[in-house]
Tab-separated table of C-alpha atoms and ligand atoms in Angstrom:
chain	number	residue	atom	x	y	z
B	1	MET	CA	105.717	-0.793	-72.099
B	2	SER	CA	102.629	-1.017	-75.113
B	3	THR	CA	102.685	1.995	-77.057
B	4	ARG	CA	99.233	2.409	-75.373
B	5	ALA	CA	100.479	2.654	-72.279
B	6	GLN	CA	103.309	5.176	-73.618
B	7	GLN	CA	101.232	7.608	-74.770
B	8	LEU	CA	98.358	7.875	-71.538
B	9	ARG	CA	101.285	7.637	-69.239
B	10	ALA	CA	102.794	10.912	-71.484
B	11	LEU	CA	99.232	12.265	-71.694
B	12	ALA	CA	98.732	12.056	-68.315
B	13	ARG	CA	101.817	13.638	-67.404
B	14	LYS	CA	100.467	16.570	-68.790
B	15	VAL	CA	96.843	16.924	-67.324
B	16	LYS	CA	96.569	19.486	-64.313
B	17	GLY	CA	96.733	17.855	-61.280
B	18	PHE	CA	98.393	17.104	-57.783
B	19	MET	CA	99.630	13.103	-58.207
B	20	PRO	CA	103.291	13.566	-58.656
B	21	ASP	CA	104.146	10.784	-62.229
B	22	ASP	CA	105.924	8.611	-59.969
B	23	GLU	CA	102.655	7.782	-57.303
B	24	GLY	CA	100.311	7.831	-61.040
B	25	GLU	CA	102.568	5.343	-62.431
B	26	ALA	CA	102.048	3.724	-58.552
B	27	LEU	CA	98.420	3.636	-59.503
B	28	THR	CA	98.486	1.758	-62.857
B	29	GLU	CA	100.721	-0.829	-61.195
B	30	ILE	CA	98.123	-1.350	-58.774
B	31	GLY	CA	95.898	-1.493	-60.864
B	32	ARG	CA	97.436	-4.552	-63.548
B	33	GLU	CA	97.791	-6.644	-60.047
B	34	ALA	CA	93.956	-5.754	-59.113
B	35	GLY	CA	92.616	-6.169	-62.514
B	36	ALA	CA	94.421	-8.979	-63.017
B	37	THR	CA	92.979	-10.547	-59.481
B	38	PHE	CA	89.626	-9.373	-60.979
B	39	PRO	CA	89.282	-9.201	-64.414
B	40	GLY	CA	86.354	-7.072	-65.531
B	41	GLY	CA	86.023	-5.547	-61.693
B	42	ALA	CA	84.082	-2.364	-61.044
B	43	TRP	CA	86.757	0.609	-59.350
B	44	LEU	CA	85.864	4.050	-58.116
B	45	GLU	CA	87.726	7.005	-57.487
B	46	VAL	CA	86.618	9.778	-55.035
B	47	GLY	CA	87.922	13.236	-56.208
B	48	ALA	CA	88.537	13.423	-60.401
B	49	TRP	CA	89.831	16.828	-60.508
B	50	CYS	CA	90.796	17.057	-64.360
B	51	GLY	CA	91.221	13.108	-64.657
B	52	LYS	CA	95.014	12.677	-64.204
B	53	SER	CA	94.808	9.719	-61.683
B	54	ALA	CA	91.932	8.281	-63.820
B	55	VAL	CA	94.126	8.124	-66.672
B	56	TYR	CA	96.933	6.522	-64.676
B	57	LEU	CA	93.527	4.084	-63.485
B	58	GLY	CA	92.043	4.131	-66.582
B	59	LEU	CA	95.826	2.484	-68.329
B	60	ALA	CA	95.607	-0.120	-66.049
B	61	ALA	CA	91.900	-0.853	-65.973
B	62	GLU	CA	91.191	-0.889	-69.725
B	63	GLU	CA	94.226	-3.493	-70.030
B	64	THR	CA	92.246	-6.071	-67.109
B	65	GLY	CA	88.432	-5.085	-68.767
B	66	CYS	CA	87.947	-3.689	-65.796
B	67	VAL	CA	85.307	0.533	-65.423
B	68	LEU	CA	86.848	2.887	-63.211
B	69	TYR	CA	83.950	5.336	-61.855
B	70	SER	CA	85.103	8.509	-61.372
B	71	LEU	CA	83.167	11.234	-59.158
B	72	ASP	CA	83.778	14.438	-58.461
B	73	HIS	CA	81.224	17.076	-57.927
B	74	HIS	CA	83.790	19.426	-59.548
B	75	HIS	CA	83.603	22.255	-57.959
B	76	GLY	CA	86.628	21.610	-56.331
B	77	SER	CA	87.719	21.116	-52.446
B	78	GLU	CA	88.345	24.360	-50.047
B	79	GLU	CA	91.969	24.380	-50.352
B	80	ASN	CA	91.172	25.045	-54.704
B	81	GLN	CA	89.777	28.050	-53.880
B	82	VAL	CA	90.073	31.561	-54.570
B	83	GLY	CA	93.072	32.397	-52.228
B	84	TRP	CA	93.769	29.375	-51.187
B	85	GLU	CA	96.900	27.470	-52.115
B	86	HIS	CA	95.516	25.644	-55.109
B	87	PHE	CA	93.889	27.947	-56.842
B	88	ASP	CA	94.053	27.958	-60.475
B	89	PRO	CA	92.229	31.107	-62.697
B	90	GLU	CA	92.409	29.261	-65.787
B	91	LEU	CA	89.416	26.508	-63.904
B	92	ILE	CA	86.912	29.496	-63.391
B	93	ASP	CA	83.858	29.263	-65.024
B	94	PRO	CA	83.109	32.970	-66.420
B	95	VAL	CA	79.506	32.606	-66.442
B	96	ASP	CA	79.117	31.814	-62.780
B	97	GLY	CA	82.665	32.729	-61.198
B	98	ARG	CA	82.584	29.023	-59.302
B	99	LEU	CA	85.141	26.835	-60.167
B	100	ASN	CA	84.606	23.945	-62.958
B	101	THR	CA	86.810	21.078	-63.934
B	102	LEU	CA	83.969	18.945	-65.254
B	103	PRO	CA	84.506	20.504	-69.173
B	104	HIS	CA	88.986	20.198	-68.125
B	105	TRP	CA	87.697	16.150	-66.945
B	106	GLN	CA	85.554	14.688	-69.923
B	107	ARG	CA	88.216	16.537	-72.779
B	108	THR	CA	91.217	14.533	-70.606
B	109	ILE	CA	89.222	11.336	-70.811
B	110	ALA	CA	88.375	11.927	-74.664
B	111	THR	CA	92.046	12.967	-75.439
B	112	ALA	CA	92.907	9.673	-73.716
B	113	ARG	CA	89.663	7.529	-75.457
B	114	LEU	CA	89.013	5.862	-72.388
B	115	GLU	CA	85.543	6.499	-72.737
B	116	GLU	CA	84.454	3.104	-72.923
B	117	THR	CA	86.456	2.640	-69.329
B	118	VAL	CA	86.382	5.266	-67.450
B	119	VAL	CA	82.368	6.574	-66.592
B	120	GLY	CA	81.930	9.850	-64.658
B	121	LEU	CA	79.800	10.207	-61.105
B	122	VAL	CA	78.965	13.806	-61.007
B	123	GLY	CA	77.481	15.307	-57.669
B	124	SER	CA	78.415	14.951	-53.914
B	125	SER	CA	80.220	11.678	-52.621
B	126	VAL	CA	77.934	10.517	-50.060
B	127	THR	CA	75.106	11.517	-52.520
B	128	ILE	CA	76.919	9.235	-54.634
B	129	ALA	CA	77.329	6.415	-52.400
B	130	SER	CA	74.139	6.439	-50.496
B	131	HIS	CA	72.250	4.881	-53.593
B	132	PHE	CA	75.589	2.700	-54.928
B	133	ALA	CA	75.071	-0.596	-54.769
B	134	THR	CA	78.434	-2.302	-57.090
B	135	PRO	CA	80.964	-3.980	-54.639
B	136	LEU	CA	84.682	-2.668	-55.633
B	137	ASP	CA	87.557	-4.149	-56.381
B	138	LEU	CA	89.212	-0.811	-56.420
B	139	LEU	CA	88.721	1.946	-54.222
B	140	PHE	CA	90.916	5.330	-54.551
B	141	ILE	CA	90.073	8.098	-51.782
B	142	ASP	CA	91.436	11.637	-53.547
B	143	GLY	CA	88.155	13.436	-52.380
B	144	GLY	CA	88.386	16.773	-49.929
B	145	HIS	CA	90.569	16.692	-47.593
B	146	GLY	CA	89.172	18.595	-44.137
B	147	HIS	CA	88.369	16.421	-41.195
B	148	ASP	CA	84.179	15.929	-42.109
B	149	VAL	CA	84.406	15.736	-45.759
B	150	ALA	CA	87.807	13.081	-46.128
B	151	TRP	CA	85.927	10.495	-42.849
B	152	ALA	CA	82.192	11.079	-44.489
B	153	ASP	CA	83.903	9.547	-47.567
B	154	TYR	CA	85.850	6.408	-45.773
B	155	PHE	CA	82.229	6.001	-44.044
B	156	ALA	CA	80.522	6.046	-47.176
B	157	TRP	CA	82.616	4.465	-49.811
B	158	THR	CA	85.242	1.840	-47.840
B	159	PRO	CA	82.218	-1.029	-46.917
B	160	ALA	CA	81.523	-1.520	-51.012
B	161	VAL	CA	85.177	-2.660	-50.377
B	162	ARG	CA	84.677	-6.374	-51.566
B	163	ASP	CA	87.004	-8.741	-49.400
B	164	GLY	CA	90.202	-8.952	-51.052
B	165	GLY	CA	89.684	-5.731	-53.365
B	166	TRP	CA	92.258	-2.347	-52.583
B	167	LEU	CA	91.768	1.160	-50.979
B	168	LEU	CA	93.951	3.217	-52.190
B	169	ILE	CA	94.473	6.504	-50.305
B	170	HIS	CA	96.223	9.699	-51.740
B	171	ASP	CA	97.895	12.285	-49.720
B	172	VAL	CA	98.716	10.255	-46.084
B	173	PHE	CA	101.325	12.362	-44.220
B	174	PRO	CA	102.873	10.347	-40.834
B	175	ASP	CA	104.473	13.859	-40.200
B	176	PRO	CA	101.924	16.641	-39.705
B	177	ALA	CA	104.606	18.789	-40.905
B	178	ASP	CA	104.077	17.501	-44.468
B	179	GLY	CA	100.526	18.545	-44.990
B	180	GLY	CA	96.881	17.329	-43.632
B	181	ARG	CA	95.854	14.776	-41.342
B	182	PRO	CA	92.669	13.601	-42.278
B	183	PRO	CA	94.084	11.115	-45.072
B	184	TYR	CA	96.577	9.503	-42.478
B	185	GLU	CA	93.920	8.884	-39.861
B	186	ILE	CA	91.248	7.190	-42.237
B	187	TYR	CA	94.047	5.436	-43.271
B	188	LEU	CA	94.784	4.483	-39.665
B	189	GLU	CA	91.352	3.372	-39.163
B	190	ALA	CA	91.384	0.862	-42.168
B	191	LEU	CA	94.286	-0.454	-41.056
B	192	ALA	CA	92.528	-1.124	-37.337
B	193	ASN	CA	89.282	-2.431	-39.096
B	194	GLY	CA	89.844	-5.090	-41.202
B	195	PHE	CA	92.402	-3.859	-43.829
B	196	SER	CA	96.487	-4.697	-44.051
B	197	ASP	CA	99.106	-2.505	-46.019
B	198	VAL	CA	100.557	-3.514	-49.531
B	199	ALA	CA	102.232	-0.592	-50.785
B	200	ALA	CA	103.054	3.141	-50.112
B	201	VAL	CA	104.463	5.468	-52.925
B	202	GLY	CA	105.305	8.620	-51.812
B	203	SER	CA	101.940	9.956	-50.154
B	204	LEU	CA	99.829	7.189	-51.576
B	205	ARG	CA	99.177	4.268	-49.322
B	206	ALA	CA	97.354	0.865	-51.122
B	207	LEU	CA	95.781	-1.688	-48.429
B	208	ARG	CA	93.775	-4.689	-49.298
B	209	ARG	CA	90.792	-5.898	-47.006
B	210	ASP	CA	91.651	-8.977	-45.276
M	301	SAH	N1	91.931	12.530	-58.128
M	301	SAH	C1	92.707	13.397	-59.264
M	301	SAH	C2	92.352	15.093	-57.826
M	301	SAH	C3	90.991	15.185	-56.752
M	301	SAH	S1	91.467	16.714	-56.035
M	301	SAH	C4	93.872	13.247	-59.509
M	301	SAH	O1	94.823	13.040	-58.780
M	301	SAH	O2	94.120	13.513	-60.805
M	301	SAH	C5	90.391	16.386	-54.679
M	301	SAH	C6	88.582	16.368	-55.466
M	301	SAH	O3	87.829	16.482	-55.063
M	301	SAH	C7	88.589	18.048	-56.051
M	301	SAH	O4	88.157	17.831	-57.652
M	301	SAH	C8	86.829	17.983	-55.690
M	301	SAH	O5	85.926	18.544	-56.459
M	301	SAH	C9	86.407	16.714	-55.034
M	301	SAH	N2	85.654	16.763	-53.887
M	301	SAH	C10	85.537	17.313	-52.601
M	301	SAH	N3	84.767	17.063	-51.923
M	301	SAH	C11	84.009	16.319	-52.900
M	301	SAH	C12	82.838	15.649	-52.214
M	301	SAH	N4	82.251	15.812	-51.194
M	301	SAH	N5	81.978	15.245	-53.664
M	301	SAH	C13	82.329	15.041	-54.227
M	301	SAH	N6	83.852	15.546	-54.984
M	301	SAH	C14	84.085	15.993	-54.131
M	302	MG	MG1	95.508	13.879	-53.794
């Protein structure tokens, strides 16, 4: 492995987030394959948080001359708010008391020296999708996990995936005891609508458009 890859992998491991390291490394591997298939391509992740998955994917994007759009409104999902399971008081902006992960995301991407490869899109997923016309070689859905938001992301973004392009979905749990249903439901919907399984690591699923 190159020194650059080792450095970014070590950095990614330290970034706050919910992506287990083996799944993050799978993101890099799948990204390398996508980048080798479509060099110079456009990738997008829905759900940036503090930049952990953006470093894993950004490493592969940099190696293959691709660009990763990393989208988030940066105010967290329902499960990140005060009183919920994934709340982190360090992420609260003292000025307005709201969760704000944007400064953390920016610091991560700057520390990784990925600013020419990873481009932040700050705003609501469906609003940005309605004005985004670039076909995607790789789409990673890891935004809100509630029913309405997950389905909104699916319908807003999957049409942008080109033929042969990759669709990655995180937090897919076939057994309801392991986690919420919506990511699993959109994964099944994709399989029934022109995508095929190519890889699975933990709760990460990788599909390709037929
Ligand atoms: N992919 C990241 C984790 C993302 S966590 C990683 O592995 O490091 C989910 C993110 O989705 C949160 O940061 C939240 O702010 C964002 N999110 C949820 N709903 C959203 C919406 N409708 N538009 C934009 N971002 C949203
Ligand atoms: Mg996730």
